[in-house]
Amino acid sequence: MNPTLLSTIHSAIPRTVAVILGGGAGTRLYPLTKDRAKPAVPLAGKYRLVDIPISNCINSGMRFIYLLTQYNSASLHRHIQQTYHFEEFSRGFVQLMAAQQTPEPTSGWYQGTADAVRANLKHFDNVLHDYVLILSGDQLYRMDYRDVLAEHITRKADVTVCTIPVKREAARGFGIMCVDQEGRIKRFVEKPQTAELLDSLRLDSDSLIRLGKSPDDELYLASMGIYIFNRSVLHRLLNNSMLDFGKEVIPYAIEQYRVYSFIFQGYWEDIGTVRAFYEANLDLCNEHPSFDYGLSSAPIYTRPRNLRPNVIGSANLTRTVLCTGIKIGSANIERSLLGNRTIIGHNVKIKNTLIMGADYYEDQRPPNEFPVPLGIGDGSVISDAIIDKNVRIGKNCIITPEGKPSHFDHPLACIRDGIIVIPKGTMIPDNTVI
């Protein structure tokens, strides 16, 4: 890369604002989103989903970050306010932009991703910028956005859409792109379903070879919901009533502007469903997990906590991840992840389970406030489950989705995608069988 272009790209980084879309209701992740916004859902025992895009921004040198919020945003706001404090002499920030009523006729609830950005364009102008990076708040991946910005500038693009190769069945759930040899997007189809349509969108053999794939592979370029816009182009594209980037703005932009694809081939997971969320968390129990949260060159940041050391009794732990402040009795735990402040009693059996832990210890609450102590009581058996935060499970309880429908509702739990989920703050009496 020539020095002039390198200097141009380097100077573009502080002239880029990042906008994280965090206002969705997250219905596919229910009941984890019953009382919290989707980006605030706990991840890997100690993080939140929103920590992923924010950390990617920080590691990419992009420090002007706006987070657009709407539904169940209290815990999300609290996490941001407690976590992200840049140094005193830095101009960087993570600024919360909640949906609000104003004298303008278009104010109020965001009606879609594009509508949310449109409502805040004037606020972004408080920072001198030439580029706007649009990000989702519910994806697990590590990306250096400087690479995307470099391609965007090199190609003289108006819009860049980050894409990822996916297989045929997965393509039915994404917006699929067709590109020319230069990477310019020529066609976009939202969630193609028919065999004929899918056949017409398949990557050709030359494109597959350029990606280092076999020419016989059946792959498609799926939109990741990550975009870079030139500031002036974004303003023009949103000077209308279009509500959604994927369904409306991007297809329109392809016809009017220079829209290119940035092809990402690293680990990426859309964890918008209970099953995908569950699998992404328990993947950490593998000897070589697909995603490394502690990569020294690009770590994932979150709120630091000064918790008690873990206390492990005569427990048998196999392929189990422990966070901090945990206390375990004589339990048998296999392929499970235990979040901060998890308390587990004696003779407990746990398998294939994500336990999110707790926000506080029992000794930080009035004595005998609840008939069931915080944590998992003696003699209980749990498998294939997600136990949300601050759950109280009594003695000799059995919690498993075995023998039940893949979608099932119970007064104390629900099953989604074959995973039994105990909602946040639930209290389950002794001897309960779910």
XYZ file of C-alpha atoms in Angstrom:
434
model
C 0.000 0.000 0.000
C 1.466 3.328 -1.004
C 2.373 5.784 1.791
C -0.195 8.393 0.717
C -3.055 5.905 0.843
C -1.788 4.504 4.140
C -1.765 8.011 5.616
C -5.287 8.627 4.306
C -6.609 5.465 5.945
C -4.805 6.187 9.219
C -6.292 9.678 9.379
C -9.778 8.283 8.609
C -9.948 6.265 11.835
C -10.582 9.275 14.151
C -13.025 10.608 11.540
C -15.277 7.564 11.913
C -18.205 7.255 14.297
C -19.507 3.815 15.253
C -23.238 3.297 15.777
C -24.376 0.136 17.573
C -27.999 -0.860 17.040
C -29.214 -2.024 20.439
C -32.909 -1.215 20.375
C -34.428 -4.488 19.149
C -36.887 -6.397 21.324
C -34.925 -9.664 20.943
C -38.011 -11.869 20.773
C -36.045 -14.874 19.468
C -33.963 -14.881 22.678
C -36.987 -14.841 24.998
C -37.095 -15.405 27.993
C -33.507 -14.121 28.290
C -34.844 -10.801 26.968
C -37.943 -10.762 29.181
C -36.501 -8.090 31.494
C -33.465 -6.833 29.579
C -32.425 -5.568 26.159
C -30.832 -8.118 23.850
C -27.354 -6.463 23.965
C -27.479 -6.699 27.784
C -27.877 -10.503 27.812
C -24.974 -12.029 29.808
C -22.375 -13.860 27.720
C -19.703 -16.390 28.734
C -20.393 -15.908 32.433
C -18.902 -12.416 32.798
C -19.561 -10.366 29.634
C -22.608 -8.859 27.925
C -23.421 -9.179 24.219
C -22.806 -5.464 23.731
C -19.197 -5.880 24.908
C -18.373 -7.559 21.582
C -18.944 -4.644 19.161
C -17.655 -2.084 21.681
C -14.446 -4.072 22.195
C -14.003 -4.442 18.430
C -14.309 -0.664 18.110
C -11.777 0.000 20.870
C -9.326 -2.533 19.440
C -9.745 -0.866 16.017
C -8.874 2.549 17.420
C -12.422 3.851 16.963
C -13.419 5.722 20.117
C -16.559 7.659 19.111
C -19.270 5.095 19.817
C -23.028 5.646 19.960
C -25.337 2.950 21.326
C -28.978 3.259 20.248
C -31.354 1.749 22.812
C -35.082 1.292 23.225
C -36.658 -1.831 24.843
C -35.882 -2.909 28.441
C -32.818 -0.690 28.441
C -32.253 -0.119 32.189
C -29.688 -2.905 32.757
C -27.970 -2.098 29.444
C -27.590 1.550 30.434
C -26.282 0.547 33.860
C -23.675 -1.774 32.331
C -22.409 0.880 29.906
C -22.226 3.552 32.594
C -20.328 1.263 34.982
C -17.939 -0.148 32.379
C -16.761 2.238 29.679
C -14.838 5.224 31.003
C -12.124 6.504 28.699
C -9.165 8.405 30.101
C -9.751 11.976 31.207
C -7.843 13.572 28.330
C -9.357 11.386 25.610
C -12.160 12.594 23.363
C -13.517 9.053 23.166
C -16.886 7.954 24.559
C -19.630 5.361 24.512
C -22.778 7.487 24.409
C -26.254 6.106 25.032
C -28.952 7.332 22.642
C -32.362 6.188 23.887
C -35.544 6.610 21.860
C -37.180 9.843 22.994
C -40.052 12.211 22.423
C -39.099 15.558 20.862
C -41.036 18.354 19.141
C -40.133 16.788 15.787
C -43.016 14.885 14.130
C -40.853 11.773 13.545
C -39.728 11.386 17.176
C -40.705 8.536 19.474
C -40.127 4.779 19.226
C -37.695 3.606 16.576
C -39.584 1.821 13.810
C -36.558 -0.011 12.406
C -32.772 0.044 12.126
C -32.663 2.850 9.554
C -35.280 4.856 11.440
C -33.178 4.620 14.623
C -30.100 5.999 12.852
C -32.145 8.702 11.097
C -33.473 9.932 14.438
C -29.929 10.470 15.719
C -28.085 11.864 12.682
C -27.973 15.354 14.157
C -26.344 14.005 17.327
C -23.618 12.210 15.379
C -22.727 15.562 13.852
C -21.448 16.655 17.273
C -18.291 14.800 16.219
C -16.423 15.812 13.075
C -16.617 12.698 10.887
C -16.553 11.474 7.297
C -17.593 7.840 7.842
C -20.299 6.048 9.826
C -19.840 2.434 10.908
C -23.168 0.668 11.610
C -22.988 -2.396 13.877
C -25.344 -4.969 15.350
C -25.473 -5.647 19.088
C -26.080 -9.420 19.033
C -23.234 -11.060 17.115
C -20.161 -12.924 18.342
C -17.038 -12.218 16.278
C -13.734 -10.375 16.316
C -13.064 -7.925 13.479
C -10.576 -5.140 12.915
C -12.793 -2.459 11.411
C -9.689 -0.708 10.079
C -9.495 -3.439 7.431
C -13.049 -2.660 6.316
C -12.334 1.076 6.271
C -9.163 0.519 4.224
C -11.068 -1.385 1.504
C -13.859 1.193 1.595
C -11.409 4.039 0.942
C -9.276 2.125 -1.577
C -12.314 1.271 -3.709
C -13.756 4.790 -3.413
C -16.948 3.183 -2.175
C -20.028 5.063 -1.036
C -21.218 2.103 1.056
C -19.450 -1.079 2.156
C -21.417 -4.104 3.347
C -19.603 -6.742 5.400
C -20.470 -10.211 4.134
C -19.592 -13.762 5.096
C -19.706 -16.983 3.036
C -22.498 -19.306 4.218
C -23.857 -22.652 3.095
C -27.099 -23.141 1.185
C -29.421 -23.875 4.117
C -28.095 -20.962 6.155
C -28.534 -18.643 3.148
C -32.317 -18.858 3.528
C -32.097 -16.781 6.714
C -29.905 -13.926 5.422
C -29.780 -11.159 2.882
C -27.676 -12.601 0.045
C -25.402 -10.555 -2.230
C -24.100 -11.057 -5.760
C -20.848 -9.236 -6.583
C -18.734 -8.647 -9.662
C -15.005 -9.409 -9.958
C -14.147 -6.088 -8.312
C -16.352 -6.806 -5.291
C -19.090 -4.352 -6.224
C -22.541 -5.548 -5.208
C -24.849 -5.939 -8.182
C -27.772 -7.749 -6.599
C -29.354 -8.241 -3.197
C -32.090 -10.698 -2.199
C -33.535 -10.806 1.311
C -33.876 -14.387 2.660
C -34.194 -16.323 -0.636
C -36.324 -19.463 -0.255
C -36.819 -21.134 -3.635
C -34.258 -23.492 -5.164
C -34.191 -21.492 -8.405
C -33.470 -18.233 -6.605
C -30.749 -19.812 -4.483
C -29.123 -21.313 -7.580
C -28.931 -17.870 -9.184
C -27.215 -16.354 -6.117
C -24.515 -18.980 -5.626
C -20.880 -17.814 -5.730
C -19.225 -18.751 -9.026
C -16.095 -20.900 -9.199
C -13.762 -17.942 -9.807
C -15.037 -16.173 -6.693
C -14.670 -19.358 -4.648
C -11.069 -19.799 -5.774
C -10.266 -16.176 -4.848
C -11.611 -16.944 -1.364
C -9.408 -20.025 -1.089
C -12.392 -22.370 -1.388
C -12.989 -25.353 -3.631
C -14.757 -24.418 -6.914
C -17.266 -27.176 -6.077
C -18.339 -25.556 -2.798
C -21.899 -24.268 -2.655
C -21.532 -20.945 -0.851
C -23.358 -17.624 -0.743
C -22.369 -14.142 0.417
C -24.579 -13.247 3.386
C -24.884 -9.756 4.841
C -23.547 -9.509 8.398
C -25.557 -6.365 9.122
C -22.308 -4.374 9.378
C -21.981 -1.329 7.116
C -19.704 1.629 6.464
C -21.307 4.709 4.895
C -19.779 7.914 3.686
C -21.411 10.532 5.884
C -22.990 12.521 3.015
C -24.308 9.349 1.377
C -25.918 8.169 4.623
C -27.690 11.501 5.015
C -29.062 11.264 1.473
C -30.098 7.622 1.880
C -32.052 8.423 5.045
C -33.767 11.528 3.705
C -36.982 9.527 3.226
C -39.271 7.163 5.143
C -37.354 3.889 4.706
C -37.238 2.007 8.005
C -34.788 -0.884 7.654
C -31.222 -1.090 6.351
C -31.310 -4.700 5.174
C -34.719 -4.723 3.558
C -34.874 -1.205 2.129
C -31.815 1.054 2.370
C -29.145 -1.337 1.063
C -31.181 -2.601 -1.943
C -31.926 1.022 -2.882
C -28.295 2.074 -2.393
C -27.075 -0.679 -4.739
C -29.065 0.926 -7.554
C -27.886 4.475 -6.846
C -24.366 4.341 -5.358
C -21.061 2.497 -5.364
C -21.771 -0.325 -2.903
C -19.044 -2.904 -2.274
C -18.715 -6.119 -0.296
C -16.047 -6.695 2.342
C -15.762 -10.479 2.699
C -15.029 -11.641 6.251
C -13.827 -15.232 6.744
C -13.199 -15.364 10.496
C -15.400 -16.789 13.243
C -18.831 -15.179 13.273
C -22.009 -16.310 14.966
C -25.402 -14.669 14.939
C -26.509 -15.555 18.474
C -30.049 -14.285 18.095
C -31.721 -17.605 18.992
C -31.683 -19.576 22.246
C -30.009 -22.585 20.608
C -27.260 -20.500 18.940
C -26.685 -18.572 22.172
C -26.471 -21.784 24.209
C -24.033 -23.467 21.808
C -21.801 -20.375 21.557
C -21.481 -20.264 25.347
C -20.831 -23.971 25.893
C -18.274 -23.947 23.073
C -15.966 -22.402 25.687
C -15.939 -25.778 27.448
C -14.051 -27.319 24.525
C -10.283 -27.698 24.703
C -9.918 -25.348 21.733
C -12.968 -23.047 21.670
C -13.875 -21.337 18.411
C -13.759 -17.876 19.984
C -11.002 -16.661 22.322
C -12.258 -13.889 24.608
C -8.811 -13.250 26.051
C -6.766 -12.844 22.869
C -3.955 -10.554 24.006
C -3.837 -8.516 20.798
C -7.599 -7.839 20.801
C -9.272 -8.715 24.128
C -12.970 -8.461 24.877
C -13.552 -5.839 27.563
C -16.210 -5.744 30.246
C -16.837 -4.371 33.712
C -14.013 -5.318 36.125
C -15.177 -6.924 39.370
C -13.342 -7.552 42.631
C -14.978 -10.800 43.723
C -14.117 -13.460 46.277
C -11.819 -16.313 45.192
C -13.551 -19.490 44.016
C -14.152 -22.136 46.691
C -14.405 -25.720 45.403
C -15.301 -28.568 47.763
C -15.077 -32.275 46.859
C -16.472 -31.581 43.400
C -15.803 -33.462 40.173
C -15.502 -30.967 37.289
C -15.184 -32.092 33.676
C -14.880 -29.643 30.752
C -16.264 -26.902 32.975
C -15.564 -23.164 32.818
C -15.532 -21.225 36.102
C -15.753 -17.461 36.353
C -15.130 -15.777 39.733
C -16.723 -15.590 43.177
C -18.015 -19.178 42.871
C -18.726 -21.654 45.674
C -19.276 -25.348 44.928
C -19.958 -28.228 47.319
C -19.680 -31.934 46.510
C -21.108 -31.602 43.003
C -20.588 -33.495 39.761
C -20.433 -30.985 36.894
C -19.849 -31.856 33.233
C -19.527 -29.564 30.188
C -21.007 -26.511 31.860
C -20.190 -22.829 32.285
C -20.604 -21.183 35.691
C -20.932 -17.403 35.807
C -19.848 -14.977 38.507
C -21.139 -15.659 42.065
C -22.609 -19.079 41.221
C -23.465 -21.043 44.384
C -23.910 -24.841 44.141
C -24.729 -27.166 47.049
C -23.831 -30.794 47.818
C -24.689 -33.923 45.789
C -25.691 -31.780 42.810
C -25.429 -33.083 39.246
C -25.142 -30.613 36.372
C -24.527 -31.409 32.694
C -24.531 -29.346 29.491
C -25.717 -26.253 31.325
C -25.040 -22.522 31.205
C -25.411 -20.936 34.659
C -25.237 -17.143 34.489
C -24.602 -16.685 38.211
C -25.844 -13.769 40.293
C -25.592 -9.997 40.660
C -25.051 -10.179 44.427
C -24.328 -12.540 47.321
C -26.976 -13.707 49.765
C -25.214 -11.917 52.650
C -25.817 -8.628 50.826
C -29.594 -8.990 51.273
C -31.821 -9.014 54.414
C -31.631 -12.412 56.212
C -34.383 -14.925 55.379
C -35.849 -12.639 52.723
C -36.473 -15.685 50.491
C -37.450 -19.228 51.557
C -35.054 -20.662 48.939
C -31.402 -19.521 49.075
C -29.659 -18.051 46.050
C -28.047 -20.740 43.882
C -28.669 -24.457 43.391
C -29.719 -26.527 46.379
C -28.464 -29.906 47.605
C -29.397 -32.980 45.593
C -30.676 -31.156 42.511
C -30.123 -32.461 38.971
C -29.927 -30.139 35.951
C -29.152 -30.866 32.293
C -29.335 -29.111 28.918
C -30.354 -25.849 30.503
C -29.748 -22.120 30.721
C -30.079 -20.823 34.280
C -30.405 -17.030 34.131
C -29.119 -14.655 36.811
C -30.303 -14.570 40.447
C -32.190 -17.868 40.181
C -33.031 -19.803 43.359
C -33.327 -23.556 42.903
C -34.319 -25.553 45.989
C -33.173 -28.964 47.183
C -33.770 -32.195 45.209
C -35.115 -30.444 42.114
C -34.935 -31.987 38.634
C -34.681 -29.663 35.643
C -34.319 -31.144 32.160
C -35.939 -30.840 28.718
C -35.744 -34.604 28.238
C -39.043 -36.109 27.122
C -40.639 -32.713 26.494
C -41.473 -30.783 23.301
C -38.746 -28.522 21.860
C -41.025 -25.527 22.481
C -42.827 -25.679 25.812
C -43.989 -23.270 28.527
C -44.110 -23.952 32.263
C -44.951 -21.489 35.068
C -41.312 -21.592 36.243
C -39.476 -22.238 32.983
C -39.769 -22.594 29.244
C -38.162 -24.710 26.554
C -36.866 -23.081 23.383
C -35.008 -24.981 20.642
C -34.818 -27.995 22.958
C -33.078 -26.013 25.742
C -34.829 -25.493 29.073
C -34.482 -21.890 30.284
C -35.067 -20.695 33.839
C -35.780 -16.932 33.666
C -33.939 -14.337 35.705
C -34.921 -14.140 39.377
C -37.062 -17.300 39.347
C -37.515 -19.177 42.635
C -38.061 -22.946 42.389
C -39.256 -24.702 45.600
C -37.680 -27.879 46.990
C -38.516 -31.182 45.235
C -39.804 -29.487 42.075
C -39.624 -31.498 38.838
C -39.685 -29.545 35.572
